[in-house]
Amino acid sequence: MLTGIEEVDWASLGHAYGPADDVPGMLRGLASHDPAERELALDGMYGAVHHQGDVYDSTLACIPFLLELVADPEVQDRGGIVELLTSVGGIDLSGEDELDELDPEDEDFIPAANYAMAAAAVAAGADVFLGLVGDPDAEVRLAAPCALASLHPDPARVLTLLRERLTVERDTEVRLALVEAVGRIARRHESLRDETVDWLGWLTRAAQAPGLRLAALAQLARCAPGEVPDDVVERVTRLLDEVRTAPPEPAAPENSRPSTPTLAGQVRDLFEERSTGRPTPWTDELMRTLHTALDDRVEDRIALILAQLRSPDRCQRADAIWLCGGLIRVWRGGYEEVVRLIGTQLADPEPRLREAATSFLEGLFELTGPAADALAARLATRPGRPERPEWAERPEGTPGAPDARARALLALARSGDARAVPMLARALVEPDVRRDLLYAVPTLGPAAAPLAPLLRRRLARVELDDRLYEHAAPLLFALASVRGVQALPEVLRVLRGAPSNRRDWVQEAALRALAAFGPAARAAVPDARALLNSEAAAVSAQAALTLWSVEGDRDAVLPTLAAWLGPDATAPDRCAAARALGAIGPAAKSSAPALLPGLAARDLWVRVRSAAALWRVSGDASSALPVLLTAWEENRHARVDIAECLAEMGPEAVEARWVIDRELSRRRRHNVRESGYSTHDIHEDEKLLTFCRAAIDRMER
């Protein structure tokens, strides 16, 4: 076993954390009879030798030994080793896994040749995987098809083997893996695509097991979207119903669990926790695959989700909620009925289903409307006294999600429903409150006015210490939205007592609240005048807005704002001044010449802020509109601000009509990112659509 491992100079090789002299111990650990030692070894391989998918010289040196371990039937847990080899050798530099451009100057630079050599080395030994499709260990059989489809140099041979194996394999999850591997071959090898697509189409009709037909349909959609039948929704709905009503499969024997926690173990435990009580947990992955393949067929995807949400199977309903989260973040569409049905899940006795529904609704903002009644009903049912305040922010370091009722209240408040106000009032008297709830107050409009006294009392208790901004900013934001002028003394206390830590941020937030109070904040004039001379442009500009709001004296503030537009000012400084001038509006018309240089600035945001401000102070659409339209095409993240300005222009922006029409015709949300997302992405895109429709309406009127 592991012949020649001592002949490798491991100390001269490296991995993510330095010299690789610990790698022989990991390789031996993979062959251990102790399950905890095996899992620790595999965790170490992923954590150091193949860290985040990287291939080091030590990774290359491991490949022959990993292949040897896979070939030895005495080694346990070989499925995990097969998956490791699939990852190490599976990067195709010429395909869809093409690496991002690497910087040779980076100290962590890994030559692209490493990935090519890894692919070649694993492919050279890939015949070992051929014998694993019939291995007695189901976990090995589960991992082998993907390894073969990804790594073996003879895809035609592999395709024949996989199809033959499907006729004798009895484990459901392994059979699904065989079908998925066939689909992978079709996507990677054009010469085999037609043959494979025909076979998948046949399997969607001929397979006896509904799960197998569903898997074939999902892979067919990925390989040949044009071959997906028009009645895909009806067919999938029937298949899911057949899966639900099929006799339960025998439970798989439990594997021994190591006592030492590892990353791999945590991932496995999370998966098993979610799969608990599910007779067919694999349907979730099949539906994800199908939704990925259907891509922009939004109506079909919505219809599939609606069918699942109406299923008597709670697991299918929970799956539908998670699937809809991925759909609605990327695609625009008619989600009213989906949201209403997800709202009904809040009354289900299953806590995981309620948690999934609450999590989904929390990020919808104005789209939550159809579920508002369900949220209000859920919040109206008072549980027993909780161990901690029900609206509280979790203390730092406390694991787990925020309290479910707090999340439901946040969803209701973000929807703008006035029924949230009494519950927000209760939240404000608790020792701790989620900051998100305070930032949701503006969406409630005038209905939130009764919260002002509670916000004032809470602000009065905030300590003037280094965490002042963190604690005071949400309260100041909420007070500004409700015009809580009775809190003027408390706001001034914060403004005057701001510590050095984030002082500028605290001052800007306090000044914004004072500006919202208008002439009633006259006691703040001396403080605002003093801060006009702040070295921070954001503070100076906000002080100018506060003075304008309180006194209406443009001569006192315009020179200061114009000074921040000079050629020596930074881009953020110029943006702050331009926004302030735009907020002042026509009264700042004399500052229009100072804004003109910003139209030609190198920084896009300076151009956008300057053009919008120029329109707002002077009505000069002929100068502002070309700049805004150019920026629209240049940076999609500027479109919300630009669309707001176009809506204000109305008929003056008629030249932008084609741009707005094109945006409204797009199905994909404007701010979709390839990796990750923000909780406000949907809200921002809906704001863009609202402004675009308002612009069209004003143009037509």
XYZ file of C-alpha atoms in Angstrom:
701
model
C 0.000 0.000 0.000
C 1.261 3.488 -0.993
C 4.406 2.045 -2.526
C 7.147 4.635 -2.938
C 5.578 7.262 -0.686
C 8.808 7.602 1.294
C 10.788 8.247 -1.887
C 9.018 11.578 -2.474
C 10.756 14.635 -1.022
C 7.549 15.993 0.469
C 9.302 18.726 2.458
C 10.437 20.336 -0.795
C 6.847 20.457 -2.033
C 4.162 22.844 -0.837
C 0.459 23.240 -0.227
C -1.801 26.032 0.982
C -0.120 26.245 4.389
C 3.541 25.687 3.620
C 5.786 22.619 3.264
C 3.950 19.417 2.419
C 5.795 17.132 4.858
C 2.446 16.344 6.532
C 0.934 14.919 3.340
C 2.171 11.311 3.794
C 0.289 11.214 7.090
C -2.882 12.376 5.331
C -2.530 9.743 2.607
C -2.028 7.000 5.209
C -4.979 8.397 7.127
C -7.197 7.869 4.082
C -6.440 4.127 4.348
C -6.967 3.939 8.126
C -9.432 1.533 9.721
C -10.575 4.368 12.014
C -13.454 6.341 10.400
C -12.556 9.492 12.358
C -8.964 9.341 11.098
C -10.175 8.810 7.519
C -12.436 11.834 7.694
C -9.728 14.016 9.235
C -7.346 12.969 6.469
C -9.869 13.779 3.726
C -10.613 17.098 5.387
C -6.889 17.869 5.411
C -6.567 17.031 1.727
C -9.320 19.495 0.830
C -8.117 22.077 3.312
C -4.440 22.133 2.369
C -3.473 19.955 -0.604
C -6.481 20.947 -2.741
C -7.356 24.165 -0.937
C -10.298 25.923 -2.638
C -9.700 23.876 -5.790
C -6.014 24.823 -6.164
C -3.480 22.363 -7.548
C -0.015 22.553 -5.963
C 3.064 20.496 -6.707
C 2.151 18.364 -3.697
C -1.310 17.822 -5.205
C 0.302 16.436 -8.338
C 2.529 14.175 -6.266
C -0.527 12.754 -4.492
C -2.371 11.639 -7.616
C -0.661 8.209 -8.083
C -1.225 7.358 -4.413
C -4.866 8.458 -4.514
C -5.439 6.274 -7.568
C -3.812 3.368 -5.733
C -6.123 3.873 -2.754
C -9.183 3.969 -5.000
C -8.188 0.683 -6.634
C -7.830 -1.169 -3.314
C -11.167 -2.717 -2.225
C -9.849 -3.021 1.339
C -9.823 0.787 1.684
C -13.029 2.147 3.155
C -14.772 5.411 2.213
C -13.246 5.345 -1.272
C -16.203 7.341 -2.582
C -14.743 10.447 -0.964
C -11.367 9.783 -2.582
C -13.020 9.384 -5.985
C -14.709 12.750 -5.510
C -11.375 14.306 -4.523
C -9.715 12.965 -7.682
C -12.645 14.190 -9.773
C -12.124 17.680 -8.394
C -8.323 17.601 -8.777
C -8.390 16.411 -12.365
C -11.642 17.925 -13.501
C -10.610 21.462 -14.481
C -10.849 21.847 -18.255
C -8.742 24.841 -19.254
C -10.452 25.025 -22.632
C -14.005 24.446 -21.453
C -16.629 25.939 -19.186
C -14.327 25.589 -16.160
C -11.717 27.890 -17.707
C -9.606 29.543 -15.025
C -9.727 33.211 -14.324
C -6.697 35.143 -15.455
C -3.851 34.477 -13.028
C -1.351 37.083 -11.911
C 2.231 35.709 -11.912
C 3.219 38.506 -9.518
C 0.811 37.181 -6.882
C 2.699 35.384 -4.115
C 0.017 32.671 -4.176
C 0.281 32.276 -7.956
C -0.234 28.709 -9.177
C 0.860 27.990 -12.761
C -1.927 26.990 -15.130
C 0.323 24.071 -16.129
C -0.401 22.500 -12.733
C -4.068 22.142 -13.608
C -3.272 20.741 -17.043
C -0.813 18.225 -15.552
C -3.365 17.201 -12.919
C -6.016 16.609 -15.585
C -3.563 14.556 -17.654
C -2.343 12.523 -14.678
C -5.816 11.605 -13.471
C -6.982 10.867 -17.018
C -3.998 8.540 -17.494
C -5.140 6.482 -14.522
C -8.878 6.849 -15.111
C -9.316 3.200 -16.115
C -9.453 2.482 -12.389
C -12.862 4.134 -12.306
C -14.271 1.689 -14.862
C -14.287 -1.101 -12.307
C -15.966 1.000 -9.664
C -19.400 1.233 -11.289
C -20.177 -2.225 -9.906
C -18.373 -1.849 -6.573
C -20.158 -3.351 -3.544
C -19.945 0.045 -1.771
C -22.879 2.215 -2.869
C -20.935 5.390 -2.019
C -18.212 4.347 -4.471
C -20.785 3.547 -7.148
C -22.350 6.951 -6.495
C -19.074 8.812 -7.119
C -17.759 6.767 -10.031
C -20.112 7.944 -12.848
C -19.167 11.616 -12.500
C -15.484 10.701 -12.365
C -15.775 8.704 -15.557
C -17.795 11.339 -17.393
C -15.389 14.093 -16.341
C -12.009 12.376 -16.556
C -11.902 9.289 -18.761
C -10.282 9.889 -22.172
C -12.681 7.520 -23.996
C -16.149 9.046 -23.538
C -17.818 6.673 -26.014
C -16.677 3.682 -23.973
C -17.862 5.355 -20.794
C -21.239 6.182 -22.315
C -21.808 2.531 -23.230
C -20.741 1.390 -19.764
C -23.013 3.837 -17.965
C -26.036 2.906 -20.041
C -25.395 -0.803 -19.516
C -24.917 -0.327 -15.789
C -28.281 1.416 -15.533
C -30.020 -1.829 -16.509
C -28.704 -3.684 -13.442
C -28.201 -0.982 -10.802
C -30.832 -1.038 -8.065
C -29.824 1.854 -5.799
C -31.968 4.876 -6.689
C -29.376 7.565 -6.022
C -26.706 5.680 -7.976
C -29.106 5.304 -10.911
C -29.702 9.045 -10.856
C -25.930 9.614 -10.802
C -25.597 7.405 -13.888
C -28.161 9.515 -15.752
C -26.485 12.736 -14.643
C -23.127 11.443 -15.888
C -24.654 10.626 -19.277
C -25.891 14.204 -19.476
C -22.430 15.463 -18.583
C -20.913 13.482 -21.456
C -23.452 14.973 -23.862
C -22.548 18.504 -22.782
C -18.799 17.906 -22.965
C -18.590 15.932 -26.200
C -20.444 17.300 -29.213
C -19.881 14.125 -31.248
C -21.941 12.100 -28.776
C -24.652 14.657 -28.136
C -27.263 13.529 -30.674
C -26.977 9.888 -29.627
C -27.193 10.810 -25.957
C -30.115 13.194 -26.417
C -32.054 10.461 -28.236
C -31.343 8.041 -25.404
C -32.390 10.537 -22.732
C -35.598 11.254 -24.628
C -36.303 7.523 -24.761
C -35.617 7.207 -21.027
C -38.114 9.964 -20.200
C -40.781 7.749 -21.739
C -39.594 4.206 -21.074
C -38.155 4.203 -17.563
C -40.424 2.542 -15.047
C -39.288 4.532 -12.020
C -40.715 8.096 -11.960
C -37.522 9.445 -10.390
C -35.512 8.070 -13.293
C -37.840 9.670 -15.831
C -37.574 12.960 -13.956
C -33.777 12.722 -13.950
C -33.729 12.000 -17.676
C -36.019 14.949 -18.356
C -33.766 17.252 -16.302
C -30.656 16.143 -18.179
C -32.462 16.387 -21.523
C -33.331 19.998 -20.704
C -29.676 20.754 -19.938
C -28.291 19.022 -23.030
C -30.911 20.071 -25.565
C -33.270 22.796 -24.322
C -35.057 22.755 -27.665
C -36.095 19.141 -27.083
C -37.932 19.892 -23.853
C -41.606 19.040 -24.431
C -44.164 21.821 -24.370
C -46.069 20.015 -21.627
C -43.016 19.874 -19.347
C -44.958 21.372 -16.414
C -47.711 18.771 -16.595
C -45.216 15.930 -17.011
C -43.022 17.011 -14.113
C -46.054 17.550 -11.883
C -47.264 14.020 -12.614
C -43.802 12.594 -11.977
C -43.498 14.370 -8.647
C -46.901 13.019 -7.657
C -45.814 9.509 -8.657
C -42.638 9.891 -6.620
C -44.669 11.077 -3.621
C -47.123 8.174 -3.746
C -44.605 5.427 -4.578
C -43.905 2.792 -1.902
C -41.072 3.912 0.390
C -37.632 2.616 -0.446
C -35.658 0.576 2.103
C -33.623 2.830 4.359
C -29.906 2.804 3.649
C -27.725 1.451 6.481
C -26.177 4.180 8.592
C -22.437 4.675 8.364
C -20.390 5.032 11.519
C -19.898 8.666 12.397
C -16.509 10.003 13.463
C -16.359 11.864 16.744
C -13.977 14.536 15.435
C -15.808 17.413 13.684
C -14.500 18.298 10.228
C -15.628 20.566 7.424
C -16.698 17.547 5.384
C -18.579 16.224 8.390
C -20.362 19.507 8.945
C -21.477 19.624 5.304
C -22.693 16.045 5.559
C -24.544 16.747 8.802
C -26.272 19.783 7.285
C -27.379 17.706 4.317
C -28.610 14.887 6.534
C -30.453 17.325 8.783
C -32.300 18.750 5.802
C -32.983 15.237 4.481
C -34.380 13.938 7.781
C -37.868 12.584 7.288
C -37.642 12.811 3.506
C -38.240 9.544 1.683
C -36.842 10.965 -1.580
C -34.370 13.783 -0.786
C -32.934 13.549 -4.276
C -36.000 15.205 -5.837
C -34.697 18.576 -4.638
C -31.495 18.266 -6.667
C -33.378 17.018 -9.724
C -35.691 20.023 -9.614
C -32.728 22.364 -9.229
C -31.151 20.814 -12.306
C -34.383 21.192 -14.245
C -34.811 24.835 -13.210
C -31.207 25.581 -14.216
C -31.887 24.061 -17.609
C -35.166 25.919 -18.136
C -33.286 29.171 -17.445
C -35.365 32.047 -18.922
C -38.552 30.023 -19.357
C -39.887 31.921 -16.361
C -43.561 31.100 -16.860
C -42.804 27.364 -16.952
C -40.632 27.645 -13.860
C -43.307 29.593 -11.991
C -45.904 26.978 -12.989
C -43.647 24.207 -11.659
C -43.185 26.047 -8.370
C -46.942 26.645 -8.056
C -47.576 22.949 -8.585
C -45.093 22.063 -5.854
C -46.518 24.671 -3.476
C -49.946 23.034 -3.863
C -48.571 19.572 -3.149
C -49.697 17.757 0.009
C -46.019 16.872 0.524
C -44.403 19.395 2.876
C -40.948 18.544 1.538
C -41.984 19.426 -1.988
C -43.418 22.709 -0.761
C -40.197 23.531 1.088
C -38.164 22.687 -2.027
C -40.377 24.986 -4.068
C -39.695 27.897 -1.714
C -35.930 27.514 -2.007
C -36.192 27.134 -5.778
C -38.326 30.252 -6.021
C -35.697 32.199 -4.089
C -33.191 31.521 -6.847
C -35.744 32.290 -9.554
C -37.063 35.596 -8.260
C -33.582 36.979 -7.546
C -32.622 36.567 -11.204
C -35.804 36.913 -13.253
C -38.645 39.393 -13.361
C -42.103 37.906 -13.568
C -45.581 37.608 -12.175
C -44.999 36.184 -8.707
C -48.219 37.260 -6.970
C -49.712 33.775 -6.667
C -46.345 32.280 -5.714
C -45.951 34.799 -2.889
C -49.525 34.213 -1.704
C -49.027 30.443 -1.546
C -45.705 30.811 0.243
C -47.494 33.007 2.749
C -49.929 30.190 3.488
C -46.985 28.016 4.598
C -46.593 30.284 7.633
C -49.567 28.507 9.203
C -48.097 25.036 8.704
C -47.133 23.171 11.885
C -43.777 22.113 10.387
C -41.178 24.622 11.724
C -38.711 24.128 8.883
C -41.380 24.945 6.328
C -42.353 28.092 8.228
C -38.697 29.092 8.467
C -38.220 28.645 4.719
C -41.306 30.768 3.992
C -40.237 33.518 6.401
C -36.722 33.618 4.984
C -38.090 33.975 1.467
C -40.580 36.723 2.316
C -38.013 38.727 4.264
C -36.203 39.789 1.089
C -39.180 40.693 -1.117
C -40.025 44.200 0.160
C -42.886 45.551 -1.974
C -43.507 42.163 -3.601
C -44.588 40.745 -0.224
C -48.086 42.235 -0.532
C -49.967 39.007 -1.418
C -48.567 37.379 1.747
C -49.208 40.347 4.069
C -52.396 38.885 5.559
C -50.629 35.609 6.296
C -47.722 37.449 7.920
C -50.061 39.552 10.039
C -51.983 36.449 11.124
C -48.754 34.679 11.997
C -47.590 37.619 14.093
C -50.954 37.936 15.816
C -50.566 34.486 17.389
C -48.577 35.020 20.564
C -46.437 32.036 21.595
C -45.419 31.403 25.179
C -42.943 33.810 26.727
C -39.702 33.340 24.782
C -36.381 32.892 26.523
C -35.152 36.143 25.003
C -36.897 39.163 23.470
C -38.791 37.984 20.390
C -37.750 40.942 18.250
C -34.134 40.998 19.405
C -30.904 40.991 17.513
C -28.928 37.881 18.413
C -25.955 38.707 20.651
C -22.625 38.661 18.850
C -21.195 35.172 18.650
C -24.565 33.476 19.149
C -25.090 30.860 16.447
C -28.290 30.498 14.468
C -30.666 32.675 12.505
C -32.544 35.664 13.916
C -35.801 34.950 15.687
C -38.460 33.809 13.225
C -41.051 36.285 14.490
C -38.599 39.156 14.073
C -38.027 38.047 10.499
C -41.742 37.833 9.849
C -42.183 41.335 11.285
C -39.378 42.594 9.080
C -41.090 41.109 6.014
C -44.397 42.752 6.960
C -42.759 46.120 7.658
C -40.776 46.066 4.424
C -44.018 45.464 2.539
C -45.291 48.816 3.864
C -48.203 47.256 5.757
C -49.368 49.489 8.625
C -50.208 46.428 10.739
C -46.497 46.206 11.471
C -46.508 49.480 13.445
C -47.936 48.197 16.775
C -45.520 45.272 16.716
C -42.611 47.568 15.928
C -43.684 49.616 18.933
C -43.411 46.498 21.095
C -40.009 45.759 19.622
C -38.737 49.228 20.506
C -39.306 48.715 24.240
C -37.231 45.531 24.344
C -33.575 45.712 25.465
C -32.341 44.766 21.982
C -33.896 45.207 18.580
C -32.847 44.140 15.106
C -31.333 47.040 13.208
C -33.094 45.884 10.035
C -36.430 46.638 11.688
C -35.378 50.256 12.206
C -34.227 50.607 8.612
C -37.642 49.295 7.496
C -39.539 52.159 9.188
C -39.502 54.481 6.116
C -41.454 51.951 4.045
C -44.411 52.416 6.414
C -44.841 56.075 5.500
C -47.054 58.333 7.671
C -48.430 55.303 9.537
C -45.098 55.053 11.371
C -45.455 58.480 13.050
C -46.540 56.967 16.434
C -43.104 55.362 16.700
C -41.350 58.726 17.143
C -41.584 58.916 20.977
C -40.268 55.370 21.327
C -37.398 56.075 18.951
C -36.595 59.208 20.918
C -36.448 57.365 24.241
C -34.267 54.672 22.737
C -31.858 57.227 21.258
C -31.611 58.945 24.641
C -30.239 55.715 26.154
C -27.482 55.235 23.550
C -23.996 55.538 25.023
C -21.678 58.109 23.443
C -18.885 55.580 23.045
C -16.937 54.051 20.176
C -20.009 52.058 19.107
C -22.180 55.142 18.814
C -22.592 54.932 15.054
C -23.622 51.286 15.151
C -26.292 51.962 17.773
C -27.462 55.447 16.810
C -27.465 55.382 12.999
C -30.527 53.100 12.603
C -32.461 55.175 15.133
C -31.509 58.433 13.411
C -32.549 56.957 10.078
C -35.945 55.971 11.467
C -36.424 59.334 13.186
C -35.691 61.158 9.927
C -38.335 59.109 8.131
C -41.050 59.888 10.716
C -40.001 63.557 11.089
C -39.618 62.985 14.829
C -38.762 66.565 15.703
C -39.551 65.948 19.363
C -36.244 64.057 19.435
C -34.285 67.226 18.572
C -32.459 67.365 21.952
C -31.452 63.704 21.682
C -30.207 64.117 18.112
C -28.163 67.157 19.115
C -26.684 65.171 21.998
C -25.469 62.541 19.538
C -24.191 65.163 17.088
C -22.225 67.016 19.740
C -20.991 63.933 21.575
C -19.716 61.952 18.594
C -16.448 60.190 19.506
C -13.432 60.100 17.226
C -14.347 56.617 16.024
C -16.528 57.096 12.917
C -17.201 60.677 13.933
C -17.887 61.783 10.359
C -20.427 58.991 9.916
C -22.228 59.875 13.145
C -22.323 63.569 12.254
C -23.652 62.910 8.771
C -26.422 60.632 10.118
C -27.424 63.152 12.783
C -27.422 66.045 10.318
C -29.620 64.047 7.943
C -32.192 63.607 10.696
C -32.024 67.312 11.552
C -32.565 68.241 7.904
C -35.688 66.068 7.880
C -37.053 68.061 10.849
C -37.003 71.262 8.771
C -37.533 74.729 10.328
C -38.422 73.162 13.685
C -34.749 72.224 14.098
C -33.629 75.870 14.469
C -31.665 74.975 17.611
C -29.306 72.992 15.367
C -28.257 75.990 13.248
C -25.048 76.823 15.177
C -23.894 73.205 15.005
C -24.665 72.959 11.293
C -22.854 76.226 10.567
C -19.788 74.965 12.391
C -19.821 71.713 10.419
C -19.999 73.545 7.084
C -16.238 73.802 7.471
C -15.761 70.094 8.134
C -12.846 68.462 6.352
C -15.209 65.658 5.349
C -17.181 66.591 2.257
C -20.087 64.316 3.189
C -20.467 66.072 6.549
C -20.036 69.530 5.043
C -22.588 68.836 2.300
C -25.103 67.415 4.778
C -24.582 70.438 7.052
C -25.381 72.646 4.057
C -28.581 70.706 3.421
C -29.538 70.999 7.067
C -29.066 74.780 7.022
C -31.056 75.035 3.809
C -33.836 72.907 5.265
C -33.995 74.926 8.489
C -33.326 78.473 7.247
C -33.827 78.402 3.489
C -30.792 80.685 3.040
C -29.112 79.549 -0.166
C -26.429 82.209 0.017
C -25.180 80.633 3.244
C -24.616 77.188 1.715
C -24.062 77.391 -2.038
C -20.464 78.715 -1.892
C -19.459 75.804 0.349
C -21.022 73.227 -1.955
C -19.510 74.830 -5.047
C -16.075 74.662 -3.419
C -16.372 70.867 -3.119
C -16.899 70.666 -6.900
C -13.462 72.055 -7.679
C -10.883 70.146 -9.758
C -8.836 69.235 -6.679
C -11.745 67.526 -4.923
C -11.982 63.741 -4.868
C -14.738 61.868 -6.682
C -16.682 61.091 -3.460
C -16.428 64.758 -2.441
C -17.816 65.944 -5.767
C -20.612 63.381 -5.599
C -21.618 64.523 -2.105
C -21.741 68.170 -3.155
C -23.647 67.425 -6.368
C -26.253 65.390 -4.523
C -26.748 68.194 -2.016
C -27.221 70.747 -4.779
C -29.704 68.470 -6.510
C -31.660 68.167 -3.262
C -31.816 71.970 -2.973
C -33.186 72.108 -6.511
C -34.013 75.268 -8.524
C -32.955 77.533 -5.652
C -29.385 76.413 -6.419
C -29.570 77.396 -10.103
C -26.639 79.788 -9.727
C -24.426 76.739 -9.025
C -25.125 75.199 -12.439
C -21.813 76.404 -13.974
C -19.916 74.691 -11.153
C -21.613 71.393 -12.052
C -20.744 71.476 -15.759
C -17.128 70.215 -15.440
C -18.465 67.122 -13.678
C -20.262 66.065 -16.863
C -16.892 65.224 -18.413
C -15.264 63.700 -15.317
C -13.439 60.396 -15.590
C -15.394 58.918 -12.692
C -18.804 57.639 -13.805
C -20.556 58.455 -10.536
C -19.319 62.044 -10.663
C -20.832 62.326 -14.146
C -24.135 60.821 -13.024
C -24.431 62.945 -9.867
C -23.419 66.103 -11.723
C -25.867 65.509 -14.587
C -28.758 64.719 -12.240
C -27.980 67.777 -10.113
C -27.684 69.990 -13.195
C -31.171 68.953 -14.304
C -32.616 69.469 -10.841
C -31.149 72.926 -10.337
C -31.459 74.305 -13.877
C -33.753 72.056 -15.924
C -30.994 71.743 -18.541
C -31.988 68.390 -20.023
C -30.015 68.913 -23.225
C -26.730 68.819 -21.277
C -27.688 66.229 -18.667
C -29.533 63.637 -20.754
C -26.646 62.479 -23.032
C -24.435 62.000 -19.976
C -27.088 59.964 -18.177
C -27.779 57.752 -21.195
C -24.089 57.028 -21.701
C -23.714 56.103 -18.047
C -26.819 53.896 -18.307
C -25.044 51.711 -20.835
C -21.704 51.892 -19.070
C -22.748 50.786 -15.579
C -25.980 48.936 -14.871
C -25.715 49.718 -11.167
C -26.288 53.406 -11.938
C -29.632 52.762 -13.613
C -31.842 53.215 -10.556
C -30.522 56.737 -9.938
C -30.652 57.577 -13.627
C -34.191 56.250 -14.031
C -35.326 58.351 -11.082
C -33.966 61.438 -12.826
C -35.570 60.444 -16.138
C -38.913 60.073 -14.366
C -38.544 63.622 -13.073
C -37.703 64.903 -16.545
C -40.817 63.400 -18.090
C -41.339 64.841 -21.603
C -37.864 66.398 -21.497
C -36.420 62.840 -21.529
C -38.349 61.615 -24.552
C -35.050 60.772 -26.279
C -34.538 58.147 -23.565
C -37.822 56.391 -24.362
C -36.129 53.586 -26.287
C -33.719 52.921 -23.415
C -36.571 52.689 -20.923
C -38.681 50.498 -23.213
C -35.736 48.148 -23.668
C -35.236 47.908 -19.892
C -38.900 47.164 -19.291
C -38.794 44.415 -21.914
C -35.888 42.622 -20.245
C -36.710 39.515 -18.247
C -33.454 39.339 -16.302
C -33.001 41.668 -13.346
C -30.506 44.417 -14.041
C -28.292 43.789 -11.007
C -27.854 40.016 -11.126
C -24.374 38.937 -10.087
C -22.651 35.751 -11.110
C -21.689 34.993 -7.513
C -23.526 36.109 -4.411
C -26.378 38.523 -3.962
C -27.585 41.284 -1.667
C -30.755 41.211 0.400
C -31.795 44.419 -1.393
C -31.206 43.241 -4.982
C -34.870 42.471 -5.711
C -35.969 45.721 -4.099
C -33.472 47.748 -6.145
C -34.593 46.150 -9.399
C -38.251 46.749 -8.559
C -37.399 50.398 -7.860
C -35.819 50.594 -11.302
C -38.961 49.209 -12.915
C -41.123 51.637 -10.938
C -39.074 54.639 -12.065
C -39.074 53.417 -15.674
C -42.857 53.081 -15.686
C -43.214 56.508 -14.077
C -40.983 58.005 -16.774
C -43.099 56.456 -19.539
C -46.279 57.645 -17.851
C -45.029 61.233 -17.621
C -43.832 61.192 -21.220
C -47.220 60.013 -22.432
C -49.147 62.494 -20.318
